[in-house]
XYZ file of N, CA and C in Angstrom:
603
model
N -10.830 -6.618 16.258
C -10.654 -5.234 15.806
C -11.933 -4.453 16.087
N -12.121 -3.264 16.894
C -13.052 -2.532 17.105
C -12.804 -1.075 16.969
N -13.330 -0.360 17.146
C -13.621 0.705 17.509
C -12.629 1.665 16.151
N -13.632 2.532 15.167
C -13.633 3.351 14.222
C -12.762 4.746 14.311
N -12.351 4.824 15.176
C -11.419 6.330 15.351
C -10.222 5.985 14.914
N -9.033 4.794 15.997
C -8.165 4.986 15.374
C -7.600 4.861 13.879
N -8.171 3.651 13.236
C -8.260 3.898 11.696
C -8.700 4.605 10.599
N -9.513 5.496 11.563
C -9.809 6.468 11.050
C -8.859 7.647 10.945
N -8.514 7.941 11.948
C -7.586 8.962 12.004
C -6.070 8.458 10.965
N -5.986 7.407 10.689
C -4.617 7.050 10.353
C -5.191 7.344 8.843
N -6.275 6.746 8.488
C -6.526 6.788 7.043
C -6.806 8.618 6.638
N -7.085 9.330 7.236
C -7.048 11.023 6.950
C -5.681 11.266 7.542
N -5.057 11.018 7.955
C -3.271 11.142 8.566
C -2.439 10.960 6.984
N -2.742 9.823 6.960
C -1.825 8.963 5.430
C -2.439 9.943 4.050
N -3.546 10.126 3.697
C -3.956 10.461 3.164
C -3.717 11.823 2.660
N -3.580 12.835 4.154
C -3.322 14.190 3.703
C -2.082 14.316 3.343
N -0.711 13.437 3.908
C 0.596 13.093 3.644
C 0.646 13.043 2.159
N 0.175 12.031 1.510
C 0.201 11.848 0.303
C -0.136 12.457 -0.254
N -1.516 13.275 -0.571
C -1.377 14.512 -1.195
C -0.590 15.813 -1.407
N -0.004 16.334 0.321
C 1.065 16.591 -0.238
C 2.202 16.711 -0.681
N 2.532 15.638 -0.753
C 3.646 15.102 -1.285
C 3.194 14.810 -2.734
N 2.111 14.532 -3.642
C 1.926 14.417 -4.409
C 2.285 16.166 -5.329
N 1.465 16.575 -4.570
C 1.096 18.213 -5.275
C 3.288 18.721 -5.024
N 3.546 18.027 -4.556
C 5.139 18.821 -3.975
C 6.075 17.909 -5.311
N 5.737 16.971 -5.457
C 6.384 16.053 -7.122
C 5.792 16.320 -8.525
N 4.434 16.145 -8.031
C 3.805 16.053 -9.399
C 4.486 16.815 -10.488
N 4.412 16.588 -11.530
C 5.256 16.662 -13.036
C 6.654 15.899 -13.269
N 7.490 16.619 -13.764
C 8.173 15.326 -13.974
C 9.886 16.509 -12.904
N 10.902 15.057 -13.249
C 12.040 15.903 -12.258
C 11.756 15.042 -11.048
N 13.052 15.029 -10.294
C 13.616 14.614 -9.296
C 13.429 15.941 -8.400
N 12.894 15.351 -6.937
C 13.275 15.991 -6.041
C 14.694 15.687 -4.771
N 14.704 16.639 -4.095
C 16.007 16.508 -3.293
C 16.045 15.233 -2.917
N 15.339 14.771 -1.720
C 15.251 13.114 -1.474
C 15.368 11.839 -2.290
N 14.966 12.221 -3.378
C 14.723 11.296 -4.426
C 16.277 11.104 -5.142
N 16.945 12.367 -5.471
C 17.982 12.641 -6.007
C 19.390 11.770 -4.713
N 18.927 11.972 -3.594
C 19.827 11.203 -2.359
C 19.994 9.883 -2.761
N 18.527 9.515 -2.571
C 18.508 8.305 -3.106
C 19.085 7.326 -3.851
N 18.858 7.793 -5.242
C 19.598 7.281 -6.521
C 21.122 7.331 -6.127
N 21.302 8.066 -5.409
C 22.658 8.114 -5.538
C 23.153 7.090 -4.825
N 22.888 7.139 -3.794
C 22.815 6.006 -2.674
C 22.650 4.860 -2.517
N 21.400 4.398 -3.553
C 21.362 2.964 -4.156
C 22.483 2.839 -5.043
N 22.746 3.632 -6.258
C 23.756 3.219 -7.384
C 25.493 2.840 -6.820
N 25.363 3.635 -5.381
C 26.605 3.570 -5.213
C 26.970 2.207 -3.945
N 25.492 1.849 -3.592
C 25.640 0.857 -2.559
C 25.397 -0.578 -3.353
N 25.080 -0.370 -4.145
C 24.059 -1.665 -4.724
C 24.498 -1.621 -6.701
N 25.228 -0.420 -7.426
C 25.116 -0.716 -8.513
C 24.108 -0.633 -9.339
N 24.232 -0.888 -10.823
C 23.132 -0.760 -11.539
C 22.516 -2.272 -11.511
N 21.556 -2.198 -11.977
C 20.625 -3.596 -12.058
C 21.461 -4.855 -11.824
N 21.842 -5.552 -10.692
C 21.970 -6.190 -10.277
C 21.316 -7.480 -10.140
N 21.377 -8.706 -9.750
C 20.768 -9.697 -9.598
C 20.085 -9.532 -7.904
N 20.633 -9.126 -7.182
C 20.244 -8.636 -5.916
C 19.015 -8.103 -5.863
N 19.130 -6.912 -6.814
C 18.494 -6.031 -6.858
C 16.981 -6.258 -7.625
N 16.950 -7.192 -8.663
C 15.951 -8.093 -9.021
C 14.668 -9.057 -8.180
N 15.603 -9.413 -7.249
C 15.623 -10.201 -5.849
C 14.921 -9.292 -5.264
N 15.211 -8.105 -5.209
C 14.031 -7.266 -4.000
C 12.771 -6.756 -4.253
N 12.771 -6.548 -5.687
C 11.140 -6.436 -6.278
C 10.512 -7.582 -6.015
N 10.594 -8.343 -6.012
C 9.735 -9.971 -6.267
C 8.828 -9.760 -5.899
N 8.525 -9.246 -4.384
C 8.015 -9.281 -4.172
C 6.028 -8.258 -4.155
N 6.763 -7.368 -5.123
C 5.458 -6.378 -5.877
C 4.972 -6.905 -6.978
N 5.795 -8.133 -7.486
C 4.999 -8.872 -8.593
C 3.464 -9.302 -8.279
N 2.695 -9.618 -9.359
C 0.851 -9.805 -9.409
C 0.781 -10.958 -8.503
N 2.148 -11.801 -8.152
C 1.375 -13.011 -7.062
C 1.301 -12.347 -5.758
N 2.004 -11.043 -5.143
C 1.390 -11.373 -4.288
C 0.245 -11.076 -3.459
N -0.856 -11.111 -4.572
C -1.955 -10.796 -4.549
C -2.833 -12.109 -3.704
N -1.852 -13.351 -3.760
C -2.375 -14.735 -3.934
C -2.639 -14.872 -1.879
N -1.839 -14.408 -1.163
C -2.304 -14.082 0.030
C -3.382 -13.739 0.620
N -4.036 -12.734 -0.413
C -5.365 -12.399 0.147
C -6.316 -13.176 -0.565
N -6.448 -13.758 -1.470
C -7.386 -14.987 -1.764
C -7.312 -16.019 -1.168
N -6.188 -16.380 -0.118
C -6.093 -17.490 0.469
C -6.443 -16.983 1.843
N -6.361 -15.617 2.249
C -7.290 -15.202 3.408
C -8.626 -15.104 3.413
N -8.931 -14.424 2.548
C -10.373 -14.129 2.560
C -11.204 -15.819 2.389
N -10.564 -16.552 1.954
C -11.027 -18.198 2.155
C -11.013 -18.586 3.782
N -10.014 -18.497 4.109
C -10.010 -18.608 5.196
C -10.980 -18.197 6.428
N -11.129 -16.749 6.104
C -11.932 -15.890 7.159
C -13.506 -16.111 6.393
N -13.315 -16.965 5.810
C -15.098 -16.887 5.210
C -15.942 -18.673 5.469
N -14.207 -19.314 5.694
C -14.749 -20.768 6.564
C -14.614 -20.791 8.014
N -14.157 -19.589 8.529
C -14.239 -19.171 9.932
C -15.347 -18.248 10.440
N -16.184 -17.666 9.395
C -17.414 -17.208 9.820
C -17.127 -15.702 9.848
N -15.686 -15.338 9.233
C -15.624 -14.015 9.449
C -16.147 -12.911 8.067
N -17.391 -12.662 7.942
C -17.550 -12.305 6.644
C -16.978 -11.260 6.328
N -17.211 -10.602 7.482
C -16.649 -8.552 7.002
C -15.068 -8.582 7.211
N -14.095 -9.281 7.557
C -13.178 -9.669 7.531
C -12.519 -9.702 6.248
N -13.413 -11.269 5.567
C -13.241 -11.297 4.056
C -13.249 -10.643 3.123
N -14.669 -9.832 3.298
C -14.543 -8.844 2.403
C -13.449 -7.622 1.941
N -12.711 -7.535 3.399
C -12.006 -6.414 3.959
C -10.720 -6.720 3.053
N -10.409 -8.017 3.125
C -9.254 -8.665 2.273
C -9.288 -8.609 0.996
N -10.393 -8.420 -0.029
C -10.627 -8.618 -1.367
C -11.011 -6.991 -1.978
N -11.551 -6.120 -0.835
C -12.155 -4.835 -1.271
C -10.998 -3.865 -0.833
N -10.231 -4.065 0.245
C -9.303 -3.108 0.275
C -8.029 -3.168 -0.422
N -7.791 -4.057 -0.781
C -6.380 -3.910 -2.081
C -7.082 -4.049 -3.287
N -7.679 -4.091 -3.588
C -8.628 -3.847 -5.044
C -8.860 -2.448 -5.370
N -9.752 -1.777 -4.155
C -9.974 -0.431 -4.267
C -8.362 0.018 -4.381
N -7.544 0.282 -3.579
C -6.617 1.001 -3.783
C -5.899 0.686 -4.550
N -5.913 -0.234 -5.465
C -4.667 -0.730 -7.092
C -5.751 -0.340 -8.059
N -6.954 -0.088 -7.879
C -8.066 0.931 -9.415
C -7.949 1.894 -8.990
N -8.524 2.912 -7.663
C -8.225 3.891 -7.613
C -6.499 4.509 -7.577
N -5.796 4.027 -7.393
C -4.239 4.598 -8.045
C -4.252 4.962 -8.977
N -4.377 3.687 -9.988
C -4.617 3.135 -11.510
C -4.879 4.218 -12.435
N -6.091 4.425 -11.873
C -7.274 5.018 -12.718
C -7.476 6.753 -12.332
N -7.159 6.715 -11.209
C -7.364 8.053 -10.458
C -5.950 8.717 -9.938
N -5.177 8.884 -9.370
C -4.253 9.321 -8.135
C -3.047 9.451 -9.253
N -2.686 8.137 -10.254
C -1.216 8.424 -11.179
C -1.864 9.789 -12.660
N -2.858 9.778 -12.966
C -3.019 10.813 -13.691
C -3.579 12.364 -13.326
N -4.004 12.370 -11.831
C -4.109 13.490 -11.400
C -2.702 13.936 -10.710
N -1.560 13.029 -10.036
C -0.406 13.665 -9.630
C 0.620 13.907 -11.499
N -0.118 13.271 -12.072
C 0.903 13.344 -13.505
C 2.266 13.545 -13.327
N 3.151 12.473 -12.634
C 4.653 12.200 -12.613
C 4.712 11.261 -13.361
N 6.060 11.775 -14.118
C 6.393 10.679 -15.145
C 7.910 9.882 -15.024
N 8.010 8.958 -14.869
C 9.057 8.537 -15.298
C 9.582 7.553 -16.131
N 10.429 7.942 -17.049
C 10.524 7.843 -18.097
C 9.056 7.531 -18.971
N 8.068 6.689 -19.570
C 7.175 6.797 -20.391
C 5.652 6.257 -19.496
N 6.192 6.497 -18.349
C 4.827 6.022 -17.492
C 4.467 6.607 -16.317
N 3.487 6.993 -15.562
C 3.062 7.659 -14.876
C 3.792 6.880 -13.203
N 4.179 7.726 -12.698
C 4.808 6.939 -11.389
C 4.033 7.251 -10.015
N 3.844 8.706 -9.809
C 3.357 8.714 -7.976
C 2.012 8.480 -8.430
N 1.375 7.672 -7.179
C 2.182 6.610 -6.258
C 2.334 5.303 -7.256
N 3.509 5.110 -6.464
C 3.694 3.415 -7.186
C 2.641 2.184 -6.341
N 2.269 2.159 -8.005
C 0.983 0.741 -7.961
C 2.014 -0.144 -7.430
N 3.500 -0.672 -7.926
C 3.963 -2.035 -6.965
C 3.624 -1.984 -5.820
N 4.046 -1.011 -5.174
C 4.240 -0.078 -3.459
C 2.733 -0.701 -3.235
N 1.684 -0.030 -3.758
C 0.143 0.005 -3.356
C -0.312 -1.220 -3.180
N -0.087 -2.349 -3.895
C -0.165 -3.770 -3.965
C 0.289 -4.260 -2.815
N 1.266 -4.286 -2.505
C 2.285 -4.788 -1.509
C 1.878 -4.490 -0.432
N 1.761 -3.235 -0.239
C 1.775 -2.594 1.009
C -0.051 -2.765 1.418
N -1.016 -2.724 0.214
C -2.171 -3.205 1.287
C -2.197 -4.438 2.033
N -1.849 -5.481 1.107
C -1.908 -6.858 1.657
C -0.866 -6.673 2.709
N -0.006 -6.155 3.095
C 0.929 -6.082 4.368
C -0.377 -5.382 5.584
N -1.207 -4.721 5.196
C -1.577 -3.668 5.638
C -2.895 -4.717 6.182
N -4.041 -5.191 5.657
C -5.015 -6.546 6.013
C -4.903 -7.098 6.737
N -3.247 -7.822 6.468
C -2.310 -8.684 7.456
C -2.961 -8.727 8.949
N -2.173 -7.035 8.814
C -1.861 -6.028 9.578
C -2.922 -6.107 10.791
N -4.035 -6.016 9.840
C -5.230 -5.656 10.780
C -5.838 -6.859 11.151
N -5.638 -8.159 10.229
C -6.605 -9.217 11.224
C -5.971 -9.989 11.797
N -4.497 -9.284 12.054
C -4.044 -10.278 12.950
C -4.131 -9.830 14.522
N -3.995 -11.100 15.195
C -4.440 -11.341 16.679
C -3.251 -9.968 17.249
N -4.320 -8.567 18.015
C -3.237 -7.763 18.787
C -2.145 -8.911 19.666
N -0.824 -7.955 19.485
C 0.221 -8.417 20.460
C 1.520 -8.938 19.109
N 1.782 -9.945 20.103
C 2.965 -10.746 18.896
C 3.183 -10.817 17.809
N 1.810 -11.608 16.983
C 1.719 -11.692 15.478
C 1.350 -10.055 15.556
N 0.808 -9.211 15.243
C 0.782 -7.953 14.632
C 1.926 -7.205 14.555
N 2.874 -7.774 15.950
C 4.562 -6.690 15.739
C 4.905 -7.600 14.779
N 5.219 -9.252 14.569
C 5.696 -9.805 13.905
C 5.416 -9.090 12.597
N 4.678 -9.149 11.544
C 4.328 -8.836 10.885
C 4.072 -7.603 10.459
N 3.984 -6.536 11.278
C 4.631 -5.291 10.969
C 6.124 -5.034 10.858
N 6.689 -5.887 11.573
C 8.181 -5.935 11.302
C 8.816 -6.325 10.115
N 8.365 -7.667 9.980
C 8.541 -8.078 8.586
C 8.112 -7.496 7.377
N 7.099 -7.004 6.880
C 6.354 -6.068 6.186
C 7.361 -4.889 5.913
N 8.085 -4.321 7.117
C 8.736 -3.062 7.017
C 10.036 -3.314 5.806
N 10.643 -4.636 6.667
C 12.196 -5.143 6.261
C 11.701 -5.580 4.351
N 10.488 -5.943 4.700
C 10.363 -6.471 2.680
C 10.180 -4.727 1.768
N 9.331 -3.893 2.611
C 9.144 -2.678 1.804
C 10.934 -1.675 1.758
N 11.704 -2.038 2.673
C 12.836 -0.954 2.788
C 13.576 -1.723 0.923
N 13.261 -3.236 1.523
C 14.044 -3.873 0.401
C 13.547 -3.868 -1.069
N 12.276 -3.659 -1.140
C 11.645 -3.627 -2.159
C 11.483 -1.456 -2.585
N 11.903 -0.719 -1.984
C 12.438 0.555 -2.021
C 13.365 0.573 -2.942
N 14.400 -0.084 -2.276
C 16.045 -0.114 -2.450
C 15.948 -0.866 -4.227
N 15.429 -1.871 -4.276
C 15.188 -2.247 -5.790
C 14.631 -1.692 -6.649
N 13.842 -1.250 -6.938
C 12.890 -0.253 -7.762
C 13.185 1.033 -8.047
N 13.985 1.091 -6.883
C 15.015 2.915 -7.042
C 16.302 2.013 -8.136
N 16.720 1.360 -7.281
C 18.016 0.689 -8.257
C 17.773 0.487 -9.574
N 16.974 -0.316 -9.932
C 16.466 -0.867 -11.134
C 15.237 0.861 -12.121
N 15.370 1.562 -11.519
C 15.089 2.694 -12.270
C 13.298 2.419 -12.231
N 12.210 1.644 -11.212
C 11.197 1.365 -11.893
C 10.775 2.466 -11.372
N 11.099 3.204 -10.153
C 10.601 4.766 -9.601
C 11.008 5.153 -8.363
N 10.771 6.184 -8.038
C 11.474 7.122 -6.989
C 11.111 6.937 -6.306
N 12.131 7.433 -4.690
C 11.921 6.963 -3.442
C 10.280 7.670 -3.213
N 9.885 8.955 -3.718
C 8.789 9.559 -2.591
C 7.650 8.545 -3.905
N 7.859 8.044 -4.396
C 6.771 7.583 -5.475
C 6.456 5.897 -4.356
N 6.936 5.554 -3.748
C 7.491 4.321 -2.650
C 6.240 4.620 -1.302
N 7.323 6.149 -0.846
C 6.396 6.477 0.143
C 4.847 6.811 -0.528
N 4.590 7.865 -1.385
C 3.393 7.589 -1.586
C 2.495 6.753 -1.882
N 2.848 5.424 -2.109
C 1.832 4.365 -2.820
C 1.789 4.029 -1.562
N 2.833 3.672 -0.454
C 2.539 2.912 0.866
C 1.264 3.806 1.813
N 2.042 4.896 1.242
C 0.594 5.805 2.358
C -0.794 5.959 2.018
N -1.241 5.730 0.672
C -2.033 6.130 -0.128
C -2.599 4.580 0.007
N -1.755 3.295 0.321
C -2.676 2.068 1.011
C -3.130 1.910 2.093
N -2.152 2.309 2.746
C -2.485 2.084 4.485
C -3.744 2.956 4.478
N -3.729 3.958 3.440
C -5.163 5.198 4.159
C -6.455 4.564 3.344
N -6.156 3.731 2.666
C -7.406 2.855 1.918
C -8.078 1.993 2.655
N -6.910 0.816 2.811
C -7.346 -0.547 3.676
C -8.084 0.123 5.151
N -7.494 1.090 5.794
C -8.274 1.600 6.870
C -9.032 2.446 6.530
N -9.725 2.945 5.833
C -10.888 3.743 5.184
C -11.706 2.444 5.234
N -11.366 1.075 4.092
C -12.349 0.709 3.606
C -13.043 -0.526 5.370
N -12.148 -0.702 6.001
C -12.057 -1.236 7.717
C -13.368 -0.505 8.128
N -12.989 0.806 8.497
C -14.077 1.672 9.011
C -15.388 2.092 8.275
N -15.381 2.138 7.056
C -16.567 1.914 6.213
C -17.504 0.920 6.904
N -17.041 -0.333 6.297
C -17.203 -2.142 6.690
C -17.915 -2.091 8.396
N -17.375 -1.579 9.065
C -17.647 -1.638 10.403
C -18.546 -0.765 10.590
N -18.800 -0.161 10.316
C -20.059 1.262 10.156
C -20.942 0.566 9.690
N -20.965 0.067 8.670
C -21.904 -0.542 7.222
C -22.504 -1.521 8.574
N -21.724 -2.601 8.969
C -22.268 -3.305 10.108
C -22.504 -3.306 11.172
N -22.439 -2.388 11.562
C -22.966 -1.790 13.037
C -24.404 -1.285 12.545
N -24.888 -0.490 11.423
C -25.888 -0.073 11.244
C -26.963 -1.239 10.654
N -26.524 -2.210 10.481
C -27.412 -3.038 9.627
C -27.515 -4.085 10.919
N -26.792 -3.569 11.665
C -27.081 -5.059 13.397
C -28.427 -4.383 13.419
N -29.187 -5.485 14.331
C -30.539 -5.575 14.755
C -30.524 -4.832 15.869
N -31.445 -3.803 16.500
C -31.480 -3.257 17.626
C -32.511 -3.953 18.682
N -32.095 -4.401 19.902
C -32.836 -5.206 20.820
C -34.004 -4.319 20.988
N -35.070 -4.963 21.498
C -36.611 -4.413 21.765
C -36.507 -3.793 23.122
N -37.101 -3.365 23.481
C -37.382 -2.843 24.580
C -38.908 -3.597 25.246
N -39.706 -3.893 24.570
C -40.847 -4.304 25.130
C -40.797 -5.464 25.513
């Protein structure tokens, strides 16, 4: 992985998306899309279903357990800024959501703050890490592919099961992808400036 522009540009791309889309929800109420939605799940899929249980799974706290078993990995392979990249970029973006982004968009649904959804943000960085240290070509479509098919499904559940709205989905996914590649290009900056510069004499 080299060169600081294109992740750069994606992380101010994602970023300005989500804001406005934040400032376009924020408070409480359904918007048009959102309202499609519900309808669309309830009528394809029913109310809380066992199916539908089945497609969250995967925003549960394990699967956090991926990137501790990477960042092991890339740290007995010599890859330090790698590692770090795995432990600091889904961290930063599940506190800053947390703490920052769900009480400044202040959407509520029902007794809890929703855009962006922390499941979404979880999920979608570690898809997003994946993403980035894997070898260009094959494995990176692989795995962007797959990544896509678990987030449509993990959409479709969370709308079903009432845990939050479709643009609350899109915003947590965008509001990661613009993290993990923020915190990429940071990392790579940080180490480019701290490399040794050859002598001249």
């Amino acid at each position: 992985m080299s060169g600081r522009a294109p992740y750069g540009l994606v992380a101010v791309t994602c970023a300005v998306i989500m804001v406005v889309l934040g400032v376009l929800v924020s408070g409480e109420g359904l918007s048009g899309p959102d309202e499609l939605a519900v309808k669309w799940v309830e009528r394809s899929f029913g109310p809380d279903t066992v199916l539908l249980r089945l497609l969250v799974l995967p925003t549960e706290a394990y699967v956090l357990i991926p990137v501790a078993v990477l960042a092991v990995l890339c740290l007995i392979g010599g890859r330090r800024l790698e590692a770090v990249l795995t432990i600091v970029g889904p961290l930063v973006a599940i506190l800053a959501n947390t703490w920052v982004l769900k009480p400044l968009f202040d959407r509520w649904k029902y007794t809890y703050l929703a855009y962006p959804s922390g499941h979404t943000v979880a999920l979608v960085a570690v898809l997003t890490v994946l993403v980035l240290l894997a070898r260009p070509g094959v494995a990176t479509a692989v795995i962007a592919t797959v990544g896509a098919v678990v987030l449509c499904g993990v959409t479709i559940g969370m709308i079903g099961l009432g845990y939050h709205y479709l643009t609350d989905v899109v915003g947590g996914t965008l509001f990661a992808v613009a993290t993990v590649c923020a915190t990429w290009v940071l990392l790579t900056w940080a180490a480019r400036r701290r490399a040794p510069v050859p002598s001249d004499g």
